[in-house]
């Protein structure tokens, strides 16, 4: 009985000291991030050059980047900068997975924030349900990035919706028998999803690494990389995540 009480007290003390260390680490990161952030979080010429100079060092070409978004800690400015940085680097697909469900409701605000910060940066931004922004600069075609916003409702609920539509024969499907194969169902499900590649990289902030409802077969080969412990986002942590992804050795089950 006494030994059990001692173990509990020891556990509480360890937990207390760990919380203090984490709080100190978060404070340190916040102070460091303030030094790295440019005035008004604008994309500077230095940022553009830093990103462009980093591209030749990245041997793995990233096609689809997913960012886990918590609107309680991430601002529209943070998300806009991620889009602009990805546009400069040349990542063709950027998707935001809306954890709280608020980003979808305020998509117009994100659209305006990106448009405001994109001034002077060549490239084309296309939204799933928004008009295209300018994709030409001085007559030259620049990079294009496609933006999608997903939430938990686009996961299991979307699959349930697909099954209901199939049962009511409201959704076109190709099948050879009464039963669906995995391939046939996947092809049918694509009618409800935009045609985008599976994400290779998922970025998140904070101490918790979770899928937050991302479909398992979409992220079976995805790398989850932490941007920061304290939810701050800056260009150094973004580039650090891309470099870390480039160093990952994916064996594909071999």
JSON list of C-alpha atoms in Angstrom, two decimals:
[
{"chain": "A", "resi": 1, "resn": "UNK", "atom": "CA", "xyz": [0.00, 0.00, 0.00]},
{"chain": "A", "resi": 2, "resn": "UNK", "atom": "CA", "xyz": [2.81, 2.35, 0.94]},
{"chain": "A", "resi": 3, "resn": "UNK", "atom": "CA", "xyz": [4.80, 1.56, -2.20]},
{"chain": "A", "resi": 4, "resn": "UNK", "atom": "CA", "xyz": [1.73, 2.25, -4.34]},
{"chain": "A", "resi": 5, "resn": "UNK", "atom": "CA", "xyz": [1.27, 5.63, -2.64]},
{"chain": "A", "resi": 6, "resn": "UNK", "atom": "CA", "xyz": [4.94, 6.48, -3.26]},
{"chain": "A", "resi": 7, "resn": "UNK", "atom": "CA", "xyz": [4.62, 5.57, -6.95]},
{"chain": "A", "resi": 8, "resn": "UNK", "atom": "CA", "xyz": [1.58, 7.85, -7.27]},
{"chain": "A", "resi": 9, "resn": "UNK", "atom": "CA", "xyz": [3.38, 10.73, -5.56]},
{"chain": "A", "resi": 10, "resn": "UNK", "atom": "CA", "xyz": [6.43, 10.20, -7.78]},
{"chain": "A", "resi": 11, "resn": "UNK", "atom": "CA", "xyz": [4.25, 10.16, -10.87]},
{"chain": "A", "resi": 12, "resn": "UNK", "atom": "CA", "xyz": [2.57, 13.46, -9.83]},
{"chain": "A", "resi": 13, "resn": "UNK", "atom": "CA", "xyz": [5.96, 15.09, -9.20]},
{"chain": "A", "resi": 14, "resn": "UNK", "atom": "CA", "xyz": [7.34, 13.95, -12.56]},
{"chain": "A", "resi": 15, "resn": "UNK", "atom": "CA", "xyz": [4.21, 15.18, -14.32]},
{"chain": "A", "resi": 16, "resn": "UNK", "atom": "CA", "xyz": [4.53, 18.56, -12.55]},
{"chain": "A", "resi": 17, "resn": "UNK", "atom": "CA", "xyz": [8.18, 19.03, -13.54]},
{"chain": "A", "resi": 18, "resn": "UNK", "atom": "CA", "xyz": [7.51, 17.94, -17.13]},
{"chain": "A", "resi": 19, "resn": "UNK", "atom": "CA", "xyz": [4.75, 20.57, -17.39]},
{"chain": "A", "resi": 20, "resn": "UNK", "atom": "CA", "xyz": [7.18, 23.21, -16.16]},
{"chain": "A", "resi": 21, "resn": "UNK", "atom": "CA", "xyz": [9.77, 22.14, -18.73]},
{"chain": "A", "resi": 22, "resn": "UNK", "atom": "CA", "xyz": [7.20, 22.19, -21.55]},
{"chain": "A", "resi": 23, "resn": "UNK", "atom": "CA", "xyz": [5.98, 25.66, -20.48]},
{"chain": "A", "resi": 24, "resn": "UNK", "atom": "CA", "xyz": [9.57, 26.91, -20.45]},
{"chain": "A", "resi": 25, "resn": "UNK", "atom": "CA", "xyz": [10.19, 25.40, -23.88]},
{"chain": "A", "resi": 26, "resn": "UNK", "atom": "CA", "xyz": [7.05, 27.02, -25.28]},
{"chain": "A", "resi": 27, "resn": "UNK", "atom": "CA", "xyz": [8.11, 30.41, -23.90]},
{"chain": "A", "resi": 28, "resn": "UNK", "atom": "CA", "xyz": [11.55, 30.02, -25.45]},
{"chain": "A", "resi": 29, "resn": "UNK", "atom": "CA", "xyz": [10.05, 29.13, -28.85]},
{"chain": "A", "resi": 30, "resn": "UNK", "atom": "CA", "xyz": [7.69, 32.10, -28.70]},
{"chain": "A", "resi": 31, "resn": "UNK", "atom": "CA", "xyz": [10.58, 34.49, -28.04]},
{"chain": "A", "resi": 32, "resn": "UNK", "atom": "CA", "xyz": [12.58, 32.93, -30.89]},
{"chain": "A", "resi": 33, "resn": "UNK", "atom": "CA", "xyz": [9.64, 33.09, -33.28]},
{"chain": "A", "resi": 34, "resn": "UNK", "atom": "CA", "xyz": [9.12, 36.80, -32.60]},
{"chain": "A", "resi": 35, "resn": "UNK", "atom": "CA", "xyz": [12.66, 37.41, -33.85]},
{"chain": "A", "resi": 36, "resn": "UNK", "atom": "CA", "xyz": [12.02, 35.40, -37.02]},
{"chain": "A", "resi": 37, "resn": "UNK", "atom": "CA", "xyz": [8.67, 36.95, -37.99]},
{"chain": "A", "resi": 38, "resn": "UNK", "atom": "CA", "xyz": [8.79, 39.91, -40.36]},
{"chain": "A", "resi": 39, "resn": "UNK", "atom": "CA", "xyz": [6.61, 43.00, -39.74]},
{"chain": "A", "resi": 40, "resn": "UNK", "atom": "CA", "xyz": [2.92, 42.29, -40.29]},
{"chain": "A", "resi": 41, "resn": "UNK", "atom": "CA", "xyz": [3.88, 38.73, -41.35]},
{"chain": "A", "resi": 42, "resn": "UNK", "atom": "CA", "xyz": [4.55, 39.91, -44.90]},
{"chain": "A", "resi": 43, "resn": "UNK", "atom": "CA", "xyz": [6.36, 37.76, -47.45]},
{"chain": "A", "resi": 44, "resn": "UNK", "atom": "CA", "xyz": [9.62, 39.63, -47.95]},
{"chain": "A", "resi": 45, "resn": "UNK", "atom": "CA", "xyz": [12.13, 39.45, -50.79]},
{"chain": "A", "resi": 46, "resn": "UNK", "atom": "CA", "xyz": [14.46, 37.68, -48.38]},
{"chain": "A", "resi": 47, "resn": "UNK", "atom": "CA", "xyz": [11.79, 35.02, -47.77]},
{"chain": "A", "resi": 48, "resn": "UNK", "atom": "CA", "xyz": [11.30, 34.47, -51.51]},
{"chain": "A", "resi": 49, "resn": "UNK", "atom": "CA", "xyz": [15.04, 34.12, -52.11]},
{"chain": "A", "resi": 50, "resn": "UNK", "atom": "CA", "xyz": [15.38, 31.74, -49.14]},
{"chain": "A", "resi": 51, "resn": "UNK", "atom": "CA", "xyz": [12.64, 29.51, -50.51]},
{"chain": "A", "resi": 52, "resn": "UNK", "atom": "CA", "xyz": [13.91, 29.56, -54.10]},
{"chain": "A", "resi": 53, "resn": "UNK", "atom": "CA", "xyz": [17.46, 28.77, -53.00]},
{"chain": "A", "resi": 54, "resn": "UNK", "atom": "CA", "xyz": [16.17, 25.79, -51.01]},
{"chain": "A", "resi": 55, "resn": "UNK", "atom": "CA", "xyz": [14.31, 24.16, -53.91]},
{"chain": "A", "resi": 56, "resn": "UNK", "atom": "CA", "xyz": [17.41, 22.68, -55.67]},
{"chain": "A", "resi": 57, "resn": "UNK", "atom": "CA", "xyz": [18.36, 20.95, -52.40]},
{"chain": "A", "resi": 58, "resn": "UNK", "atom": "CA", "xyz": [15.05, 19.10, -52.24]},
{"chain": "A", "resi": 59, "resn": "UNK", "atom": "CA", "xyz": [15.31, 15.94, -54.32]},
{"chain": "A", "resi": 60, "resn": "UNK", "atom": "CA", "xyz": [11.83, 14.62, -53.45]},
{"chain": "A", "resi": 61, "resn": "UNK", "atom": "CA", "xyz": [9.20, 16.63, -55.28]},
{"chain": "A", "resi": 62, "resn": "UNK", "atom": "CA", "xyz": [6.23, 17.16, -53.00]},
{"chain": "A", "resi": 63, "resn": "UNK", "atom": "CA", "xyz": [2.88, 17.04, -54.82]},
{"chain": "A", "resi": 64, "resn": "UNK", "atom": "CA", "xyz": [0.32, 17.26, -52.03]},
{"chain": "A", "resi": 65, "resn": "UNK", "atom": "CA", "xyz": [0.76, 18.97, -48.66]},
{"chain": "A", "resi": 66, "resn": "UNK", "atom": "CA", "xyz": [-1.88, 18.69, -45.94]},
{"chain": "A", "resi": 67, "resn": "UNK", "atom": "CA", "xyz": [-1.96, 21.05, -42.95]},
{"chain": "A", "resi": 68, "resn": "UNK", "atom": "CA", "xyz": [-3.94, 20.18, -39.81]},
{"chain": "A", "resi": 69, "resn": "UNK", "atom": "CA", "xyz": [-5.64, 23.45, -38.93]},
{"chain": "A", "resi": 70, "resn": "UNK", "atom": "CA", "xyz": [-6.91, 24.44, -35.49]},
{"chain": "A", "resi": 71, "resn": "UNK", "atom": "CA", "xyz": [-8.55, 27.86, -35.83]},
{"chain": "A", "resi": 72, "resn": "UNK", "atom": "CA", "xyz": [-8.22, 28.34, -32.06]},
{"chain": "A", "resi": 73, "resn": "UNK", "atom": "CA", "xyz": [-4.45, 28.70, -32.43]},
{"chain": "A", "resi": 74, "resn": "UNK", "atom": "CA", "xyz": [-3.84, 29.30, -36.16]},
{"chain": "A", "resi": 75, "resn": "UNK", "atom": "CA", "xyz": [-4.64, 32.67, -37.69]},
{"chain": "A", "resi": 76, "resn": "UNK", "atom": "CA", "xyz": [-5.66, 33.40, -41.27]},
{"chain": "A", "resi": 77, "resn": "UNK", "atom": "CA", "xyz": [-2.27, 35.06, -41.63]},
{"chain": "A", "resi": 78, "resn": "UNK", "atom": "CA", "xyz": [-0.50, 31.79, -40.70]},
{"chain": "A", "resi": 79, "resn": "UNK", "atom": "CA", "xyz": [-2.48, 29.81, -43.27]},
{"chain": "A", "resi": 80, "resn": "UNK", "atom": "CA", "xyz": [-2.04, 32.45, -45.98]},
{"chain": "A", "resi": 81, "resn": "UNK", "atom": "CA", "xyz": [1.72, 32.38, -45.51]},
{"chain": "A", "resi": 82, "resn": "UNK", "atom": "CA", "xyz": [1.76, 28.58, -45.82]},
{"chain": "A", "resi": 83, "resn": "UNK", "atom": "CA", "xyz": [-0.04, 28.86, -49.15]},
{"chain": "A", "resi": 84, "resn": "UNK", "atom": "CA", "xyz": [2.30, 31.57, -50.46]},
{"chain": "A", "resi": 85, "resn": "UNK", "atom": "CA", "xyz": [5.42, 29.65, -49.37]},
{"chain": "A", "resi": 86, "resn": "UNK", "atom": "CA", "xyz": [4.09, 26.49, -51.04]},
{"chain": "A", "resi": 87, "resn": "UNK", "atom": "CA", "xyz": [3.35, 28.48, -54.20]},
{"chain": "A", "resi": 88, "resn": "UNK", "atom": "CA", "xyz": [6.94, 29.74, -54.34]},
{"chain": "A", "resi": 89, "resn": "UNK", "atom": "CA", "xyz": [8.42, 26.30, -53.64]},
{"chain": "A", "resi": 90, "resn": "UNK", "atom": "CA", "xyz": [6.19, 24.72, -56.29]},
{"chain": "A", "resi": 91, "resn": "UNK", "atom": "CA", "xyz": [3.89, 22.40, -54.33]},
{"chain": "A", "resi": 92, "resn": "UNK", "atom": "CA", "xyz": [0.86, 21.95, -56.63]},
{"chain": "A", "resi": 93, "resn": "UNK", "atom": "CA", "xyz": [-1.72, 20.83, -54.02]},
{"chain": "A", "resi": 94, "resn": "UNK", "atom": "CA", "xyz": [-2.24, 22.29, -50.53]},
{"chain": "A", "resi": 95, "resn": "UNK", "atom": "CA", "xyz": [-5.14, 21.05, -48.42]},
{"chain": "A", "resi": 96, "resn": "UNK", "atom": "CA", "xyz": [-6.26, 22.32, -45.03]},
{"chain": "A", "resi": 97, "resn": "UNK", "atom": "CA", "xyz": [-7.86, 19.74, -42.75]},
{"chain": "A", "resi": 98, "resn": "UNK", "atom": "CA", "xyz": [-10.20, 21.80, -40.58]},
{"chain": "A", "resi": 99, "resn": "UNK", "atom": "CA", "xyz": [-10.17, 20.33, -37.07]},
{"chain": "A", "resi": 100, "resn": "UNK", "atom": "CA", "xyz": [-12.65, 22.76, -35.49]},
{"chain": "A", "resi": 101, "resn": "UNK", "atom": "CA", "xyz": [-14.97, 23.15, -38.48]},
{"chain": "A", "resi": 102, "resn": "UNK", "atom": "CA", "xyz": [-14.63, 26.95, -38.40]},
{"chain": "A", "resi": 103, "resn": "UNK", "atom": "CA", "xyz": [-12.27, 27.36, -41.36]},
{"chain": "A", "resi": 104, "resn": "UNK", "atom": "CA", "xyz": [-14.87, 26.15, -43.85]},
{"chain": "A", "resi": 105, "resn": "UNK", "atom": "CA", "xyz": [-17.31, 28.72, -42.49]},
{"chain": "A", "resi": 106, "resn": "UNK", "atom": "CA", "xyz": [-14.71, 31.50, -42.86]},
{"chain": "A", "resi": 107, "resn": "UNK", "atom": "CA", "xyz": [-13.21, 30.38, -46.17]},
{"chain": "A", "resi": 108, "resn": "UNK", "atom": "CA", "xyz": [-13.91, 33.80, -47.68]},
{"chain": "A", "resi": 109, "resn": "UNK", "atom": "CA", "xyz": [-11.68, 35.43, -45.05]},
{"chain": "A", "resi": 110, "resn": "UNK", "atom": "CA", "xyz": [-8.82, 33.09, -45.92]},
{"chain": "A", "resi": 111, "resn": "UNK", "atom": "CA", "xyz": [-9.36, 33.79, -49.61]},
{"chain": "A", "resi": 112, "resn": "UNK", "atom": "CA", "xyz": [-9.07, 37.54, -49.06]},
{"chain": "A", "resi": 113, "resn": "UNK", "atom": "CA", "xyz": [-6.03, 37.17, -46.78]},
{"chain": "A", "resi": 114, "resn": "UNK", "atom": "CA", "xyz": [-4.17, 35.08, -49.37]},
{"chain": "A", "resi": 115, "resn": "UNK", "atom": "CA", "xyz": [-5.10, 37.49, -52.15]},
{"chain": "A", "resi": 116, "resn": "UNK", "atom": "CA", "xyz": [-3.81, 40.41, -50.07]},
{"chain": "A", "resi": 117, "resn": "UNK", "atom": "CA", "xyz": [-0.49, 38.74, -49.25]},
{"chain": "A", "resi": 118, "resn": "UNK", "atom": "CA", "xyz": [0.04, 37.33, -52.74]},
{"chain": "A", "resi": 119, "resn": "UNK", "atom": "CA", "xyz": [0.66, 40.77, -54.27]},
{"chain": "A", "resi": 120, "resn": "UNK", "atom": "CA", "xyz": [4.05, 40.79, -55.93]},
{"chain": "A", "resi": 121, "resn": "UNK", "atom": "CA", "xyz": [4.44, 36.99, -55.77]},
{"chain": "A", "resi": 122, "resn": "UNK", "atom": "CA", "xyz": [4.13, 35.30, -59.20]},
{"chain": "A", "resi": 123, "resn": "UNK", "atom": "CA", "xyz": [1.88, 32.28, -59.45]},
{"chain": "A", "resi": 124, "resn": "UNK", "atom": "CA", "xyz": [-1.68, 31.06, -59.79]},
{"chain": "A", "resi": 125, "resn": "UNK", "atom": "CA", "xyz": [-3.93, 30.02, -56.90]},
{"chain": "A", "resi": 126, "resn": "UNK", "atom": "CA", "xyz": [-6.99, 27.90, -57.68]},
{"chain": "A", "resi": 127, "resn": "UNK", "atom": "CA", "xyz": [-9.73, 27.07, -55.19]},
{"chain": "A", "resi": 128, "resn": "UNK", "atom": "CA", "xyz": [-12.21, 24.24, -55.31]},
{"chain": "A", "resi": 129, "resn": "UNK", "atom": "CA", "xyz": [-15.08, 26.74, -55.30]},
{"chain": "A", "resi": 130, "resn": "UNK", "atom": "CA", "xyz": [-13.45, 30.13, -55.92]},
{"chain": "A", "resi": 131, "resn": "UNK", "atom": "CA", "xyz": [-12.42, 32.00, -59.08]},
{"chain": "A", "resi": 132, "resn": "UNK", "atom": "CA", "xyz": [-8.79, 31.73, -60.22]},
{"chain": "A", "resi": 133, "resn": "UNK", "atom": "CA", "xyz": [-6.33, 34.37, -59.20]},
{"chain": "A", "resi": 134, "resn": "UNK", "atom": "CA", "xyz": [-3.79, 35.78, -61.66]},
{"chain": "A", "resi": 135, "resn": "UNK", "atom": "CA", "xyz": [-1.36, 33.08, -62.82]},
{"chain": "A", "resi": 136, "resn": "UNK", "atom": "CA", "xyz": [0.82, 35.16, -65.12]},
{"chain": "A", "resi": 137, "resn": "UNK", "atom": "CA", "xyz": [3.58, 37.63, -64.38]},
{"chain": "A", "resi": 138, "resn": "UNK", "atom": "CA", "xyz": [5.25, 39.57, -67.20]},
{"chain": "A", "resi": 139, "resn": "UNK", "atom": "CA", "xyz": [3.86, 37.06, -69.67]},
{"chain": "A", "resi": 140, "resn": "UNK", "atom": "CA", "xyz": [5.46, 34.08, -67.92]},
{"chain": "A", "resi": 141, "resn": "UNK", "atom": "CA", "xyz": [3.50, 31.14, -66.53]},
{"chain": "A", "resi": 142, "resn": "UNK", "atom": "CA", "xyz": [4.44, 30.65, -62.88]},
{"chain": "A", "resi": 143, "resn": "UNK", "atom": "CA", "xyz": [3.65, 27.86, -60.40]},
{"chain": "A", "resi": 144, "resn": "UNK", "atom": "CA", "xyz": [0.06, 26.87, -59.71]},
{"chain": "A", "resi": 145, "resn": "UNK", "atom": "CA", "xyz": [-1.29, 25.69, -56.37]},
{"chain": "A", "resi": 146, "resn": "UNK", "atom": "CA", "xyz": [-4.72, 24.10, -55.86]},
{"chain": "A", "resi": 147, "resn": "UNK", "atom": "CA", "xyz": [-6.32, 24.66, -52.46]},
{"chain": "A", "resi": 148, "resn": "UNK", "atom": "CA", "xyz": [-8.91, 22.47, -50.78]},
{"chain": "A", "resi": 149, "resn": "UNK", "atom": "CA", "xyz": [-10.45, 22.65, -47.33]},
{"chain": "A", "resi": 150, "resn": "UNK", "atom": "CA", "xyz": [-11.60, 19.41, -45.73]},
{"chain": "A", "resi": 151, "resn": "UNK", "atom": "CA", "xyz": [-13.15, 18.62, -42.37]},
{"chain": "A", "resi": 152, "resn": "UNK", "atom": "CA", "xyz": [-14.30, 15.58, -40.42]},
{"chain": "A", "resi": 153, "resn": "UNK", "atom": "CA", "xyz": [-17.51, 15.51, -42.49]},
{"chain": "A", "resi": 154, "resn": "UNK", "atom": "CA", "xyz": [-15.40, 14.64, -45.55]},
{"chain": "A", "resi": 155, "resn": "UNK", "atom": "CA", "xyz": [-14.25, 11.41, -43.92]},
{"chain": "A", "resi": 156, "resn": "UNK", "atom": "CA", "xyz": [-16.58, 8.69, -42.61]},
{"chain": "A", "resi": 157, "resn": "UNK", "atom": "CA", "xyz": [-19.70, 10.81, -43.20]},
{"chain": "A", "resi": 158, "resn": "UNK", "atom": "CA", "xyz": [-18.78, 11.19, -46.87]},
{"chain": "A", "resi": 159, "resn": "UNK", "atom": "CA", "xyz": [-18.37, 7.42, -47.17]},
{"chain": "A", "resi": 160, "resn": "UNK", "atom": "CA", "xyz": [-21.78, 6.88, -45.58]},
{"chain": "A", "resi": 161, "resn": "UNK", "atom": "CA", "xyz": [-23.25, 9.39, -48.01]},
{"chain": "A", "resi": 162, "resn": "UNK", "atom": "CA", "xyz": [-21.65, 7.52, -50.91]},
{"chain": "A", "resi": 163, "resn": "UNK", "atom": "CA", "xyz": [-23.15, 4.21, -49.76]},
{"chain": "A", "resi": 164, "resn": "UNK", "atom": "CA", "xyz": [-26.62, 5.78, -49.46]},
{"chain": "A", "resi": 165, "resn": "UNK", "atom": "CA", "xyz": [-26.38, 7.23, -52.98]},
{"chain": "A", "resi": 166, "resn": "UNK", "atom": "CA", "xyz": [-25.27, 3.86, -54.34]},
{"chain": "A", "resi": 167, "resn": "UNK", "atom": "CA", "xyz": [-28.19, 2.11, -52.61]},
{"chain": "A", "resi": 168, "resn": "UNK", "atom": "CA", "xyz": [-30.64, 4.61, -54.12]},
{"chain": "A", "resi": 169, "resn": "UNK", "atom": "CA", "xyz": [-28.87, 4.30, -57.49]},
{"chain": "A", "resi": 170, "resn": "UNK", "atom": "CA", "xyz": [-28.30, 8.08, -57.53]},
{"chain": "A", "resi": 171, "resn": "UNK", "atom": "CA", "xyz": [-24.57, 7.68, -58.08]},
{"chain": "A", "resi": 172, "resn": "UNK", "atom": "CA", "xyz": [-23.07, 6.21, -61.24]},
{"chain": "A", "resi": 173, "resn": "UNK", "atom": "CA", "xyz": [-20.93, 3.17, -60.55]},
{"chain": "A", "resi": 174, "resn": "UNK", "atom": "CA", "xyz": [-19.25, 0.42, -62.53]},
{"chain": "A", "resi": 175, "resn": "UNK", "atom": "CA", "xyz": [-19.34, -3.05, -61.06]},
{"chain": "A", "resi": 176, "resn": "UNK", "atom": "CA", "xyz": [-19.13, -6.54, -62.46]},
{"chain": "A", "resi": 177, "resn": "UNK", "atom": "CA", "xyz": [-21.27, -8.28, -59.82]},
{"chain": "A", "resi": 178, "resn": "UNK", "atom": "CA", "xyz": [-23.70, -7.63, -56.97]},
{"chain": "A", "resi": 179, "resn": "UNK", "atom": "CA", "xyz": [-20.79, -7.11, -54.58]},
{"chain": "A", "resi": 180, "resn": "UNK", "atom": "CA", "xyz": [-18.30, -4.26, -54.76]},
{"chain": "A", "resi": 181, "resn": "UNK", "atom": "CA", "xyz": [-14.58, -4.80, -54.86]},
{"chain": "A", "resi": 182, "resn": "UNK", "atom": "CA", "xyz": [-12.33, -2.33, -53.04]},
{"chain": "A", "resi": 183, "resn": "UNK", "atom": "CA", "xyz": [-11.18, -0.93, -56.39]},
{"chain": "A", "resi": 184, "resn": "UNK", "atom": "CA", "xyz": [-14.73, -0.46, -57.68]},
{"chain": "A", "resi": 185, "resn": "UNK", "atom": "CA", "xyz": [-15.86, 1.29, -54.50]},
{"chain": "A", "resi": 186, "resn": "UNK", "atom": "CA", "xyz": [-12.77, 3.52, -54.58]},
{"chain": "A", "resi": 187, "resn": "UNK", "atom": "CA", "xyz": [-13.57, 4.56, -58.14]},
{"chain": "A", "resi": 188, "resn": "UNK", "atom": "CA", "xyz": [-17.17, 5.33, -57.18]},
{"chain": "A", "resi": 189, "resn": "UNK", "atom": "CA", "xyz": [-16.05, 7.32, -54.14]},
{"chain": "A", "resi": 190, "resn": "UNK", "atom": "CA", "xyz": [-13.93, 9.53, -56.37]},
{"chain": "A", "resi": 191, "resn": "UNK", "atom": "CA", "xyz": [-17.14, 11.09, -57.71]},
{"chain": "A", "resi": 192, "resn": "UNK", "atom": "CA", "xyz": [-17.57, 12.80, -54.33]},
{"chain": "A", "resi": 193, "resn": "UNK", "atom": "CA", "xyz": [-13.95, 13.88, -53.89]},
{"chain": "A", "resi": 194, "resn": "UNK", "atom": "CA", "xyz": [-11.86, 16.28, -55.94]},
{"chain": "A", "resi": 195, "resn": "UNK", "atom": "CA", "xyz": [-9.28, 14.62, -58.17]},
{"chain": "A", "resi": 196, "resn": "UNK", "atom": "CA", "xyz": [-6.13, 15.15, -56.11]},
{"chain": "A", "resi": 197, "resn": "UNK", "atom": "CA", "xyz": [-3.18, 12.88, -55.28]},
{"chain": "A", "resi": 198, "resn": "UNK", "atom": "CA", "xyz": [-2.77, 11.28, -51.87]},
{"chain": "A", "resi": 199, "resn": "UNK", "atom": "CA", "xyz": [-0.81, 13.54, -49.51]},
{"chain": "A", "resi": 200, "resn": "UNK", "atom": "CA", "xyz": [2.86, 12.76, -49.01]},
{"chain": "A", "resi": 201, "resn": "UNK", "atom": "CA", "xyz": [3.31, 15.17, -46.10]},
{"chain": "A", "resi": 202, "resn": "UNK", "atom": "CA", "xyz": [1.03, 16.22, -43.23]},
{"chain": "A", "resi": 203, "resn": "UNK", "atom": "CA", "xyz": [2.10, 19.20, -41.10]},
{"chain": "A", "resi": 204, "resn": "UNK", "atom": "CA", "xyz": [0.81, 19.79, -37.58]},
{"chain": "A", "resi": 205, "resn": "UNK", "atom": "CA", "xyz": [1.60, 21.98, -34.60]},
{"chain": "A", "resi": 206, "resn": "UNK", "atom": "CA", "xyz": [1.42, 21.31, -30.87]},
{"chain": "A", "resi": 207, "resn": "UNK", "atom": "CA", "xyz": [2.46, 18.26, -28.85]},
{"chain": "A", "resi": 208, "resn": "UNK", "atom": "CA", "xyz": [-0.34, 15.97, -30.12]},
{"chain": "A", "resi": 209, "resn": "UNK", "atom": "CA", "xyz": [0.15, 13.98, -33.34]},
{"chain": "A", "resi": 210, "resn": "UNK", "atom": "CA", "xyz": [-3.24, 12.70, -34.51]},
{"chain": "A", "resi": 211, "resn": "UNK", "atom": "CA", "xyz": [-4.95, 11.98, -37.84]},
{"chain": "A", "resi": 212, "resn": "UNK", "atom": "CA", "xyz": [-8.09, 13.93, -36.75]},
{"chain": "A", "resi": 213, "resn": "UNK", "atom": "CA", "xyz": [-10.31, 11.95, -39.11]},
{"chain": "A", "resi": 214, "resn": "UNK", "atom": "CA", "xyz": [-8.06, 11.79, -42.16]},
{"chain": "A", "resi": 215, "resn": "UNK", "atom": "CA", "xyz": [-8.96, 8.64, -44.08]},
{"chain": "A", "resi": 216, "resn": "UNK", "atom": "CA", "xyz": [-6.44, 5.82, -43.45]},
{"chain": "A", "resi": 217, "resn": "UNK", "atom": "CA", "xyz": [-6.07, 4.81, -47.11]},
{"chain": "A", "resi": 218, "resn": "UNK", "atom": "CA", "xyz": [-5.33, 8.44, -48.09]},
{"chain": "A", "resi": 219, "resn": "UNK", "atom": "CA", "xyz": [-2.47, 8.78, -45.59]},
{"chain": "A", "resi": 220, "resn": "UNK", "atom": "CA", "xyz": [-1.03, 5.25, -45.70]},
{"chain": "A", "resi": 221, "resn": "UNK", "atom": "CA", "xyz": [2.24, 6.65, -47.11]},
{"chain": "A", "resi": 222, "resn": "UNK", "atom": "CA", "xyz": [2.07, 10.12, -45.56]},
{"chain": "A", "resi": 223, "resn": "UNK", "atom": "CA", "xyz": [4.76, 11.51, -43.27]},
{"chain": "A", "resi": 224, "resn": "UNK", "atom": "CA", "xyz": [3.51, 13.44, -40.22]},
{"chain": "A", "resi": 225, "resn": "UNK", "atom": "CA", "xyz": [5.97, 16.21, -39.28]},
{"chain": "A", "resi": 226, "resn": "UNK", "atom": "CA", "xyz": [5.61, 18.71, -36.46]},
{"chain": "A", "resi": 227, "resn": "UNK", "atom": "CA", "xyz": [6.04, 22.40, -37.31]},
{"chain": "A", "resi": 228, "resn": "UNK", "atom": "CA", "xyz": [6.28, 23.57, -33.71]},
{"chain": "A", "resi": 229, "resn": "UNK", "atom": "CA", "xyz": [5.32, 22.62, -30.16]},
{"chain": "A", "resi": 230, "resn": "UNK", "atom": "CA", "xyz": [3.64, 25.95, -29.38]},
{"chain": "A", "resi": 231, "resn": "UNK", "atom": "CA", "xyz": [1.52, 26.22, -32.59]},
{"chain": "A", "resi": 232, "resn": "UNK", "atom": "CA", "xyz": [3.67, 29.02, -34.02]},
{"chain": "A", "resi": 233, "resn": "UNK", "atom": "CA", "xyz": [4.35, 28.95, -37.76]},
{"chain": "A", "resi": 234, "resn": "UNK", "atom": "CA", "xyz": [7.35, 30.61, -39.42]},
{"chain": "A", "resi": 235, "resn": "UNK", "atom": "CA", "xyz": [9.38, 30.17, -42.57]},
{"chain": "A", "resi": 236, "resn": "UNK", "atom": "CA", "xyz": [12.24, 28.42, -40.76]},
{"chain": "A", "resi": 237, "resn": "UNK", "atom": "CA", "xyz": [9.99, 25.70, -39.31]},
{"chain": "A", "resi": 238, "resn": "UNK", "atom": "CA", "xyz": [8.29, 25.31, -42.70]},
{"chain": "A", "resi": 239, "resn": "UNK", "atom": "CA", "xyz": [11.58, 24.80, -44.54]},
{"chain": "A", "resi": 240, "resn": "UNK", "atom": "CA", "xyz": [12.81, 22.55, -41.74]},
{"chain": "A", "resi": 241, "resn": "UNK", "atom": "CA", "xyz": [9.75, 20.31, -42.21]},
{"chain": "A", "resi": 242, "resn": "UNK", "atom": "CA", "xyz": [10.37, 20.10, -45.97]},
{"chain": "A", "resi": 243, "resn": "UNK", "atom": "CA", "xyz": [14.02, 19.18, -45.42]},
{"chain": "A", "resi": 244, "resn": "UNK", "atom": "CA", "xyz": [13.02, 16.56, -42.86]},
{"chain": "A", "resi": 245, "resn": "UNK", "atom": "CA", "xyz": [10.54, 15.06, -45.33]},
{"chain": "A", "resi": 246, "resn": "UNK", "atom": "CA", "xyz": [13.29, 14.90, -47.97]},
{"chain": "A", "resi": 247, "resn": "UNK", "atom": "CA", "xyz": [15.44, 12.89, -45.58]},
{"chain": "A", "resi": 248, "resn": "UNK", "atom": "CA", "xyz": [12.69, 10.33, -44.90]},
{"chain": "A", "resi": 249, "resn": "UNK", "atom": "CA", "xyz": [13.44, 6.89, -46.30]},
{"chain": "A", "resi": 250, "resn": "UNK", "atom": "CA", "xyz": [10.12, 5.37, -47.39]},
{"chain": "A", "resi": 251, "resn": "UNK", "atom": "CA", "xyz": [10.56, 1.65, -47.97]},
{"chain": "A", "resi": 252, "resn": "UNK", "atom": "CA", "xyz": [6.96, 0.94, -49.07]},
{"chain": "A", "resi": 253, "resn": "UNK", "atom": "CA", "xyz": [6.82, -2.33, -47.09]},
{"chain": "A", "resi": 254, "resn": "UNK", "atom": "CA", "xyz": [10.12, -3.71, -48.38]}
]
